[in-house]
Amino acid sequence: MRGKFITFEGGEGSGKSTQASLLAGRLRTLGISVILTREPGGSPGAEMVRHVLLAGAAKPLGAEAEAILFAAARADHLEKTIRPALERGAWVVCDRFADSTRVYQGAVGKVDDTVIRALERVTVGDTRPDLTIMLDLPAELGLSRAAGRREGAAADRFEGEELAFHAALRDAYRVIAAAEPERCVVIEAEPPPHRISDEVWTVVCARLGAAQVETEPPAAPPAPAGASEPARDVVAVP
Ligand code: TYD
């Protein structure tokens, strides 16, 4: 049976990475095979594109070119990591996915919606998330959390944008959530991480029946030819 595909979305400092990792851990305790991954990145090719994008090297080319690069990274991530995992029955928990392009490059970066939709059609196709958790936080709070996390290091390409940019991101996520309530759930990201994690878990169980999976034997990943070790279920991202 195909695994489930769960994505986390939200602005800077909303705690997506922490929550994605906590969810992956909880799913594993049920015996579910889980891939924890992120965008941009999650496959060797996509990680190379990540460095170009987050260093700001593509910024002079404009938001449309950046959208195309994010899409190129996503295509590789889907082909090399996400689809093979889902096909062998693993669950995929991904920190950011196509909604980030819709919001950062589309709604806020002003790339035409037809371009964003076309890129999504050719990259994502039918591999849409079964569930998207959107962590919602006032932009000021998210930015100050992100700055604290950096401990004095320079902001990356998007963290460095001004407050209005980040407030617009938040609005754009809410518009997507309202338009696709069957896929998206908004969770307030101000409470402490363990409380958010409990809320995420309640949503995952209600929407995807994670707790039911406990009664089914986990799907064994096929061993690669000649390999004696079990296939790894964590994508190493640098
Ligand atoms: P990252 O270091 O992964 O930070 P975060 O914790 O915010 O996820 O940075 C990824 C950055 O790339 C983030 O600022 C959002 C941006 N981004 C886009 O602009 N478009 C996209 O499609 C994706 C996946 C990310």
PDB file of C-alpha atoms and ligand atoms in Angstrom:
ATOM      1  CA  MET A   1       0.000   0.000   0.000  1.00  0.00           C
ATOM      2  CA  ARG A   2       1.258   3.504  -0.875  1.00  0.00           C
ATOM      3  CA  GLY A   3       2.550   5.423   2.147  1.00  0.00           C
ATOM      4  CA  LYS A   4       1.143   8.761   3.258  1.00  0.00           C
ATOM      5  CA  PHE A   5       2.662  12.081   2.292  1.00  0.00           C
ATOM      6  CA  ILE A   6       2.608  14.824   4.952  1.00  0.00           C
ATOM      7  CA  THR A   7       4.056  18.299   4.468  1.00  0.00           C
ATOM      8  CA  PHE A   8       4.749  21.096   6.954  1.00  0.00           C
ATOM      9  CA  GLU A   9       4.480  24.709   5.872  1.00  0.00           C
ATOM     10  CA  GLY A  10       4.735  28.118   7.507  1.00  0.00           C
ATOM     11  CA  GLY A  11       6.819  31.252   7.751  1.00  0.00           C
ATOM     12  CA  GLU A  12      10.317  31.663   9.163  1.00  0.00           C
ATOM     13  CA  GLY A  13      10.719  30.532  12.773  1.00  0.00           C
ATOM     14  CA  SER A  14       7.367  28.758  12.904  1.00  0.00           C
ATOM     15  CA  GLY A  15       8.949  25.524  14.154  1.00  0.00           C
ATOM     16  CA  LYS A  16       8.300  23.333  11.095  1.00  0.00           C
ATOM     17  CA  SER A  17      11.554  21.392  11.335  1.00  0.00           C
ATOM     18  CA  THR A  18      11.025  20.601  15.021  1.00  0.00           C
ATOM     19  CA  GLN A  19       7.459  19.476  14.429  1.00  0.00           C
ATOM     20  CA  ALA A  20       8.322  17.423  11.332  1.00  0.00           C
ATOM     21  CA  SER A  21      10.973  15.599  13.314  1.00  0.00           C
ATOM     22  CA  LEU A  22       8.689  15.010  16.325  1.00  0.00           C
ATOM     23  CA  LEU A  23       5.969  13.637  14.055  1.00  0.00           C
ATOM     24  CA  ALA A  24       8.408  11.313  12.276  1.00  0.00           C
ATOM     25  CA  GLY A  25       9.527   9.979  15.670  1.00  0.00           C
ATOM     26  CA  ARG A  26       5.967   9.342  16.801  1.00  0.00           C
ATOM     27  CA  LEU A  27       5.076   7.528  13.592  1.00  0.00           C
ATOM     28  CA  ARG A  28       8.157   5.326  13.957  1.00  0.00           C
ATOM     29  CA  THR A  29       7.056   4.257  17.423  1.00  0.00           C
ATOM     30  CA  LEU A  30       4.049   2.692  15.674  1.00  0.00           C
ATOM     31  CA  GLY A  31       6.380   0.667  13.461  1.00  0.00           C
ATOM     32  CA  ILE A  32       5.758   2.852  10.420  1.00  0.00           C
ATOM     33  CA  SER A  33       8.711   3.332   8.088  1.00  0.00           C
ATOM     34  CA  VAL A  34       9.222   7.101   7.751  1.00  0.00           C
ATOM     35  CA  ILE A  35      11.364   9.306   5.545  1.00  0.00           C
ATOM     36  CA  LEU A  36      12.017  12.721   7.089  1.00  0.00           C
ATOM     37  CA  THR A  37      13.050  15.174   4.418  1.00  0.00           C
ATOM     38  CA  ARG A  38      12.977  18.861   3.479  1.00  0.00           C
ATOM     39  CA  GLU A  39      12.815  21.393   0.665  1.00  0.00           C
ATOM     40  CA  PRO A  40      14.641  22.853  -1.024  1.00  0.00           C
ATOM     41  CA  GLY A  41      16.761  19.714  -0.875  1.00  0.00           C
ATOM     42  CA  GLY A  42      16.145  16.107   0.120  1.00  0.00           C
ATOM     43  CA  SER A  43      18.159  14.517  -2.709  1.00  0.00           C
ATOM     44  CA  PRO A  44      21.785  15.140  -3.715  1.00  0.00           C
ATOM     45  CA  GLY A  45      20.811  17.138  -6.822  1.00  0.00           C
ATOM     46  CA  ALA A  46      18.237  19.215  -4.974  1.00  0.00           C
ATOM     47  CA  GLU A  47      20.711  19.962  -2.170  1.00  0.00           C
ATOM     48  CA  MET A  48      23.051  21.513  -4.764  1.00  0.00           C
ATOM     49  CA  VAL A  49      20.243  23.771  -5.986  1.00  0.00           C
ATOM     50  CA  ARG A  50      19.437  24.614  -2.343  1.00  0.00           C
ATOM     51  CA  HIS A  51      22.871  26.148  -1.859  1.00  0.00           C
ATOM     52  CA  VAL A  52      22.452  28.356  -4.935  1.00  0.00           C
ATOM     53  CA  LEU A  53      18.992  29.541  -3.857  1.00  0.00           C
ATOM     54  CA  LEU A  54      19.620  30.197  -0.176  1.00  0.00           C
ATOM     55  CA  ALA A  55      22.924  31.955  -0.808  1.00  0.00           C
ATOM     56  CA  GLY A  56      20.887  34.443  -2.874  1.00  0.00           C
ATOM     57  CA  ALA A  57      22.919  33.696  -6.012  1.00  0.00           C
ATOM     58  CA  ALA A  58      19.760  33.434  -8.127  1.00  0.00           C
ATOM     59  CA  LYS A  59      18.073  36.555  -6.692  1.00  0.00           C
ATOM     60  CA  PRO A  60      19.380  38.851  -9.483  1.00  0.00           C
ATOM     61  CA  LEU A  61      17.675  36.571 -12.020  1.00  0.00           C
ATOM     62  CA  GLY A  62      14.263  37.409 -10.550  1.00  0.00           C
ATOM     63  CA  ALA A  63      11.483  35.582  -8.753  1.00  0.00           C
ATOM     64  CA  GLU A  64      10.409  33.627 -11.852  1.00  0.00           C
ATOM     65  CA  ALA A  65      13.881  32.140 -12.289  1.00  0.00           C
ATOM     66  CA  GLU A  66      13.955  31.298  -8.582  1.00  0.00           C
ATOM     67  CA  ALA A  67      10.565  29.573  -8.932  1.00  0.00           C
ATOM     68  CA  ILE A  68      11.969  27.506 -11.810  1.00  0.00           C
ATOM     69  CA  LEU A  69      14.996  26.527  -9.713  1.00  0.00           C
ATOM     70  CA  PHE A  70      12.821  25.530  -6.745  1.00  0.00           C
ATOM     71  CA  ALA A  71      10.759  23.452  -9.175  1.00  0.00           C
ATOM     72  CA  ALA A  72      13.873  21.785 -10.605  1.00  0.00           C
ATOM     73  CA  ALA A  73      15.002  20.865  -7.104  1.00  0.00           C
ATOM     74  CA  ARG A  74      11.504  19.543  -6.331  1.00  0.00           C
ATOM     75  CA  ALA A  75      11.435  17.385  -9.460  1.00  0.00           C
ATOM     76  CA  ASP A  76      14.672  15.661  -8.420  1.00  0.00           C
ATOM     77  CA  HIS A  77      13.530  15.297  -4.804  1.00  0.00           C
ATOM     78  CA  LEU A  78      10.271  13.683  -5.951  1.00  0.00           C
ATOM     79  CA  GLU A  79      11.954  11.338  -8.379  1.00  0.00           C
ATOM     80  CA  LYS A  80      14.871  10.248  -6.193  1.00  0.00           C
ATOM     81  CA  THR A  81      13.390  10.319  -2.701  1.00  0.00           C
ATOM     82  CA  ILE A  82       9.665  10.916  -2.286  1.00  0.00           C
ATOM     83  CA  ARG A  83       8.021   8.693  -4.920  1.00  0.00           C
ATOM     84  CA  PRO A  84      10.231   5.636  -4.296  1.00  0.00           C
ATOM     85  CA  ALA A  85       9.511   5.897  -0.551  1.00  0.00           C
ATOM     86  CA  LEU A  86       5.742   6.217  -0.998  1.00  0.00           C
ATOM     87  CA  GLU A  87       5.720   3.345  -3.468  1.00  0.00           C
ATOM     88  CA  ARG A  88       7.399   0.984  -1.019  1.00  0.00           C
ATOM     89  CA  GLY A  89       4.839   1.938   1.647  1.00  0.00           C
ATOM     90  CA  ALA A  90       6.928   4.377   3.709  1.00  0.00           C
ATOM     91  CA  TRP A  91       5.403   7.596   4.969  1.00  0.00           C
ATOM     92  CA  VAL A  92       7.094  10.814   3.884  1.00  0.00           C
ATOM     93  CA  VAL A  93       7.229  13.807   6.240  1.00  0.00           C
ATOM     94  CA  CYS A  94       8.530  16.842   4.383  1.00  0.00           C
ATOM     95  CA  ASP A  95       9.556  20.238   5.797  1.00  0.00           C
ATOM     96  CA  ARG A  96       8.174  22.611   3.081  1.00  0.00           C
ATOM     97  CA  PHE A  97       6.895  21.619  -0.357  1.00  0.00           C
ATOM     98  CA  ALA A  98       4.997  23.164  -3.277  1.00  0.00           C
ATOM     99  CA  ASP A  99       2.930  25.544  -1.117  1.00  0.00           C
ATOM    100  CA  SER A 100       6.195  27.347  -0.331  1.00  0.00           C
ATOM    101  CA  THR A 101       6.616  28.122  -4.037  1.00  0.00           C
ATOM    102  CA  ARG A 102       2.989  29.228  -4.327  1.00  0.00           C
ATOM    103  CA  VAL A 103       3.474  31.585  -1.383  1.00  0.00           C
ATOM    104  CA  TYR A 104       7.083  32.843  -1.579  1.00  0.00           C
ATOM    105  CA  GLN A 105       7.467  33.079  -5.364  1.00  0.00           C
ATOM    106  CA  GLY A 106       3.789  33.266  -6.354  1.00  0.00           C
ATOM    107  CA  ALA A 107       1.670  35.304  -3.934  1.00  0.00           C
ATOM    108  CA  VAL A 108       4.501  37.404  -2.498  1.00  0.00           C
ATOM    109  CA  GLY A 109       7.128  37.228  -5.278  1.00  0.00           C
ATOM    110  CA  LYS A 110       4.407  38.080  -7.843  1.00  0.00           C
ATOM    111  CA  VAL A 111       5.234  35.287 -10.267  1.00  0.00           C
ATOM    112  CA  ASP A 112       2.163  34.729 -12.423  1.00  0.00           C
ATOM    113  CA  ASP A 113      -0.175  32.069 -11.112  1.00  0.00           C
ATOM    114  CA  THR A 114      -0.249  30.285 -14.484  1.00  0.00           C
ATOM    115  CA  VAL A 115       3.536  29.814 -14.269  1.00  0.00           C
ATOM    116  CA  ILE A 116       3.323  28.518 -10.683  1.00  0.00           C
ATOM    117  CA  ARG A 117       0.506  26.102 -11.613  1.00  0.00           C
ATOM    118  CA  ALA A 118       2.335  24.883 -14.705  1.00  0.00           C
ATOM    119  CA  LEU A 119       5.522  24.202 -12.718  1.00  0.00           C
ATOM    120  CA  GLU A 120       3.504  22.338 -10.119  1.00  0.00           C
ATOM    121  CA  ARG A 121       1.762  20.258 -12.774  1.00  0.00           C
ATOM    122  CA  VAL A 122       5.005  19.086 -14.355  1.00  0.00           C
ATOM    123  CA  THR A 123       6.897  18.502 -11.103  1.00  0.00           C
ATOM    124  CA  VAL A 124       4.320  17.356  -8.539  1.00  0.00           C
ATOM    125  CA  GLY A 125       1.757  15.832 -10.916  1.00  0.00           C
ATOM    126  CA  ASP A 126      -0.286  13.323  -8.898  1.00  0.00           C
ATOM    127  CA  THR A 127       2.121  13.231  -5.951  1.00  0.00           C
ATOM    128  CA  ARG A 128       0.174  15.749  -3.917  1.00  0.00           C
ATOM    129  CA  PRO A 129       0.412  15.702  -0.110  1.00  0.00           C
ATOM    130  CA  ASP A 130      -2.305  13.774   1.724  1.00  0.00           C
ATOM    131  CA  LEU A 131      -2.065  16.297   4.542  1.00  0.00           C
ATOM    132  CA  THR A 132      -0.420  19.697   4.931  1.00  0.00           C
ATOM    133  CA  ILE A 133       0.094  21.167   8.391  1.00  0.00           C
ATOM    134  CA  MET A 134       0.445  24.952   8.266  1.00  0.00           C
ATOM    135  CA  LEU A 135       2.095  26.415  11.355  1.00  0.00           C
ATOM    136  CA  ASP A 136       0.755  29.910  11.863  1.00  0.00           C
ATOM    137  CA  LEU A 137       2.632  32.610  13.756  1.00  0.00           C
ATOM    138  CA  PRO A 138       2.747  36.447  13.710  1.00  0.00           C
ATOM    139  CA  ALA A 139       5.581  37.474  11.383  1.00  0.00           C
ATOM    140  CA  GLU A 140       7.398  39.543  14.067  1.00  0.00           C
ATOM    141  CA  LEU A 141       7.543  36.586  16.416  1.00  0.00           C
ATOM    142  CA  GLY A 142       8.692  34.163  13.716  1.00  0.00           C
ATOM    143  CA  LEU A 143      11.475  36.499  12.602  1.00  0.00           C
ATOM    144  CA  SER A 144      12.748  37.048  16.136  1.00  0.00           C
ATOM    145  CA  ARG A 145      12.745  33.282  16.737  1.00  0.00           C
ATOM    146  CA  ALA A 146      14.618  32.711  13.455  1.00  0.00           C
ATOM    147  CA  ALA A 147      17.170  35.410  14.402  1.00  0.00           C
ATOM    148  CA  GLY A 148      17.693  33.771  17.827  1.00  0.00           C
ATOM    149  CA  ARG A 149      18.258  30.412  16.150  1.00  0.00           C
ATOM    150  CA  ARG A 150      20.944  31.893  13.861  1.00  0.00           C
ATOM    151  CA  GLU A 151      22.938  33.196  16.842  1.00  0.00           C
ATOM    152  CA  GLY A 152      24.366  36.193  14.992  1.00  0.00           C
ATOM    153  CA  ALA A 153      24.943  34.460  11.619  1.00  0.00           C
ATOM    154  CA  ALA A 154      23.703  36.318   8.522  1.00  0.00           C
ATOM    155  CA  ALA A 155      20.068  35.896   7.445  1.00  0.00           C
ATOM    156  CA  ASP A 156      19.587  33.747   4.328  1.00  0.00           C
ATOM    157  CA  ARG A 157      17.996  34.935   1.060  1.00  0.00           C
ATOM    158  CA  PHE A 158      14.406  34.976   2.362  1.00  0.00           C
ATOM    159  CA  GLU A 159      14.883  35.598   6.100  1.00  0.00           C
ATOM    160  CA  GLY A 160      16.558  38.855   5.091  1.00  0.00           C
ATOM    161  CA  GLU A 161      13.370  40.260   3.499  1.00  0.00           C
ATOM    162  CA  GLU A 162      11.484  42.956   5.412  1.00  0.00           C
ATOM    163  CA  LEU A 163       8.592  42.461   7.812  1.00  0.00           C
ATOM    164  CA  ALA A 164       5.872  43.245   5.227  1.00  0.00           C
ATOM    165  CA  PHE A 165       7.161  40.349   3.086  1.00  0.00           C
ATOM    166  CA  HIS A 166       6.794  37.933   6.008  1.00  0.00           C
ATOM    167  CA  ALA A 167       3.352  39.254   6.970  1.00  0.00           C
ATOM    168  CA  ALA A 168       2.256  38.723   3.352  1.00  0.00           C
ATOM    169  CA  LEU A 169       3.529  35.125   3.476  1.00  0.00           C
ATOM    170  CA  ARG A 170       1.314  34.441   6.457  1.00  0.00           C
ATOM    171  CA  ASP A 171      -1.758  35.811   4.664  1.00  0.00           C
ATOM    172  CA  ALA A 172      -0.977  33.780   1.548  1.00  0.00           C
ATOM    173  CA  TYR A 173      -0.734  30.535   3.546  1.00  0.00           C
ATOM    174  CA  ARG A 174      -4.109  31.273   5.105  1.00  0.00           C
ATOM    175  CA  VAL A 175      -5.641  31.766   1.653  1.00  0.00           C
ATOM    176  CA  ILE A 176      -4.383  28.331   0.537  1.00  0.00           C
ATOM    177  CA  ALA A 177      -5.652  26.685   3.738  1.00  0.00           C
ATOM    178  CA  ALA A 178      -9.086  28.221   3.257  1.00  0.00           C
ATOM    179  CA  ALA A 179      -9.203  27.088  -0.384  1.00  0.00           C
ATOM    180  CA  GLU A 180      -8.102  23.489   0.324  1.00  0.00           C
ATOM    181  CA  PRO A 181      -9.525  22.499   3.720  1.00  0.00           C
ATOM    182  CA  GLU A 182      -9.545  18.800   2.792  1.00  0.00           C
ATOM    183  CA  ARG A 183      -5.707  18.873   2.589  1.00  0.00           C
ATOM    184  CA  CYS A 184      -4.629  21.732   4.878  1.00  0.00           C
ATOM    185  CA  VAL A 185      -4.898  22.221   8.627  1.00  0.00           C
ATOM    186  CA  VAL A 186      -3.712  25.444  10.283  1.00  0.00           C
ATOM    187  CA  ILE A 187      -2.172  25.068  13.738  1.00  0.00           C
ATOM    188  CA  GLU A 188      -1.245  27.999  15.931  1.00  0.00           C
ATOM    189  CA  ALA A 189       2.529  27.933  16.449  1.00  0.00           C
ATOM    190  CA  GLU A 190       2.848  30.099  19.573  1.00  0.00           C
ATOM    191  CA  PRO A 191       2.377  27.389  22.244  1.00  0.00           C
ATOM    192  CA  PRO A 192       5.353  25.327  23.454  1.00  0.00           C
ATOM    193  CA  PRO A 193       6.571  22.654  20.986  1.00  0.00           C
ATOM    194  CA  HIS A 194       5.203  19.672  22.930  1.00  0.00           C
ATOM    195  CA  ARG A 195       1.684  21.147  22.857  1.00  0.00           C
ATOM    196  CA  ILE A 196       1.895  21.794  19.129  1.00  0.00           C
ATOM    197  CA  SER A 197       3.200  18.271  18.634  1.00  0.00           C
ATOM    198  CA  ASP A 198       0.169  16.833  20.460  1.00  0.00           C
ATOM    199  CA  GLU A 199      -2.109  18.868  18.259  1.00  0.00           C
ATOM    200  CA  VAL A 200      -0.301  17.700  15.117  1.00  0.00           C
ATOM    201  CA  TRP A 201      -0.648  14.114  16.297  1.00  0.00           C
ATOM    202  CA  THR A 202      -4.393  14.503  16.879  1.00  0.00           C
ATOM    203  CA  VAL A 203      -4.780  15.850  13.346  1.00  0.00           C
ATOM    204  CA  VAL A 204      -2.668  13.088  11.781  1.00  0.00           C
ATOM    205  CA  CYS A 205      -4.618  10.373  13.580  1.00  0.00           C
ATOM    206  CA  ALA A 206      -7.966  11.923  12.698  1.00  0.00           C
ATOM    207  CA  ARG A 207      -7.112  12.598   9.056  1.00  0.00           C
ATOM    208  CA  LEU A 208      -4.871   9.683   8.174  1.00  0.00           C
ATOM    209  CA  GLY A 209      -5.632   7.080  10.832  1.00  0.00           C
ATOM    210  CA  ALA A 210      -1.991   6.775  11.962  1.00  0.00           C
ATOM    211  CA  ALA A 211      -2.965   4.993  15.180  1.00  0.00           C
ATOM    212  CA  GLN A 212      -4.744   2.293  13.156  1.00  0.00           C
ATOM    213  CA  VAL A 213      -1.525   1.387  11.386  1.00  0.00           C
ATOM    214  CA  GLU A 214      -0.262  -0.117  14.654  1.00  0.00           C
ATOM    215  CA  THR A 215      -2.403  -3.159  14.006  1.00  0.00           C
ATOM    216  CA  GLU A 216      -0.943  -3.723  10.524  1.00  0.00           C
ATOM    217  CA  PRO A 217       2.560  -5.120  10.033  1.00  0.00           C
ATOM    218  CA  PRO A 218       4.819  -2.385   8.615  1.00  0.00           C
ATOM    219  CA  ALA A 219       5.594  -2.847   4.926  1.00  0.00           C
ATOM    220  CA  ALA A 220       9.093  -4.294   4.574  1.00  0.00           C
ATOM    221  CA  PRO A 221      11.225  -2.234   2.177  1.00  0.00           C
ATOM    222  CA  PRO A 222      12.693  -4.323  -0.643  1.00  0.00           C
ATOM    223  CA  ALA A 223      16.384  -4.985  -0.028  1.00  0.00           C
ATOM    224  CA  PRO A 224      18.554  -3.514  -2.802  1.00  0.00           C
ATOM    225  CA  ALA A 225      20.172  -6.252  -4.946  1.00  0.00           C
ATOM    226  CA  GLY A 226      23.194  -7.642  -3.158  1.00  0.00           C
ATOM    227  CA  ALA A 227      22.591  -5.611  -0.017  1.00  0.00           C
ATOM    228  CA  SER A 228      22.392  -7.345   3.314  1.00  0.00           C
ATOM    229  CA  GLU A 229      21.502  -4.337   5.428  1.00  0.00           C
ATOM    230  CA  PRO A 230      17.910  -3.102   5.617  1.00  0.00           C
ATOM    231  CA  ALA A 231      17.189  -0.014   3.514  1.00  0.00           C
ATOM    232  CA  ARG A 232      17.657   3.219   5.464  1.00  0.00           C
ATOM    233  CA  ASP A 233      14.555   5.223   6.155  1.00  0.00           C
ATOM    234  CA  VAL A 234      16.134   8.602   6.871  1.00  0.00           C
ATOM    235  CA  VAL A 235      17.382  10.897   4.155  1.00  0.00           C
ATOM    236  CA  ALA A 236      20.691  12.375   5.199  1.00  0.00           C
ATOM    237  CA  VAL A 237      20.555  16.079   4.546  1.00  0.00           C
ATOM    238  CA  PRO A 238      23.683  18.071   5.277  1.00  0.00           C
TER     239      PRO A 238
HETATM  240  P1  TYD B   1      15.350  26.839   5.264  1.00  0.00           P
HETATM  241  O1  TYD B   1      16.741  27.078   5.723  1.00  0.00           O
HETATM  242  O2  TYD B   1      14.989  25.444   4.911  1.00  0.00           O
HETATM  243  O3  TYD B   1      14.465  27.495   6.346  1.00  0.00           O
HETATM  244  P2  TYD B   1      13.036  27.292   6.926  1.00  0.00           P
HETATM  245  O4  TYD B   1      13.301  26.876   8.330  1.00  0.00           O
HETATM  246  O5  TYD B   1      12.410  28.654   6.835  1.00  0.00           O
HETATM  247  O6  TYD B   1      12.298  26.276   6.099  1.00  0.00           O
HETATM  248  O7  TYD B   1      15.087  27.813   4.072  1.00  0.00           O
HETATM  249  C1  TYD B   1      14.279  27.583   3.019  1.00  0.00           C
HETATM  250  C2  TYD B   1      13.924  28.934   2.451  1.00  0.00           C
HETATM  251  O8  TYD B   1      13.520  28.811   1.092  1.00  0.00           O
HETATM  252  C3  TYD B   1      12.786  29.598   3.197  1.00  0.00           C
HETATM  253  O9  TYD B   1      13.089  30.957   3.397  1.00  0.00           O
HETATM  254  C4  TYD B   1      11.620  29.482   2.248  1.00  0.00           C
HETATM  255  C5  TYD B   1      12.268  29.422   0.896  1.00  0.00           C
HETATM  256  N1  TYD B   1      11.517  28.634  -0.111  1.00  0.00           N
HETATM  257  C6  TYD B   1      10.954  29.288  -1.185  1.00  0.00           C
HETATM  258  O10 TYD B   1      11.056  30.525  -1.297  1.00  0.00           O
HETATM  259  N2  TYD B   1      10.282  28.565  -2.134  1.00  0.00           N
HETATM  260  C7  TYD B   1      10.167  27.198  -2.060  1.00  0.00           C
HETATM  261  O11 TYD B   1       9.551  26.552  -2.932  1.00  0.00           O
HETATM  262  C8  TYD B   1      10.766  26.531  -0.927  1.00  0.00           C
HETATM  263  C9  TYD B   1      10.664  25.031  -0.802  1.00  0.00           C
HETATM  264  C10 TYD B   1      11.437  27.289   0.017  1.00  0.00           C
END
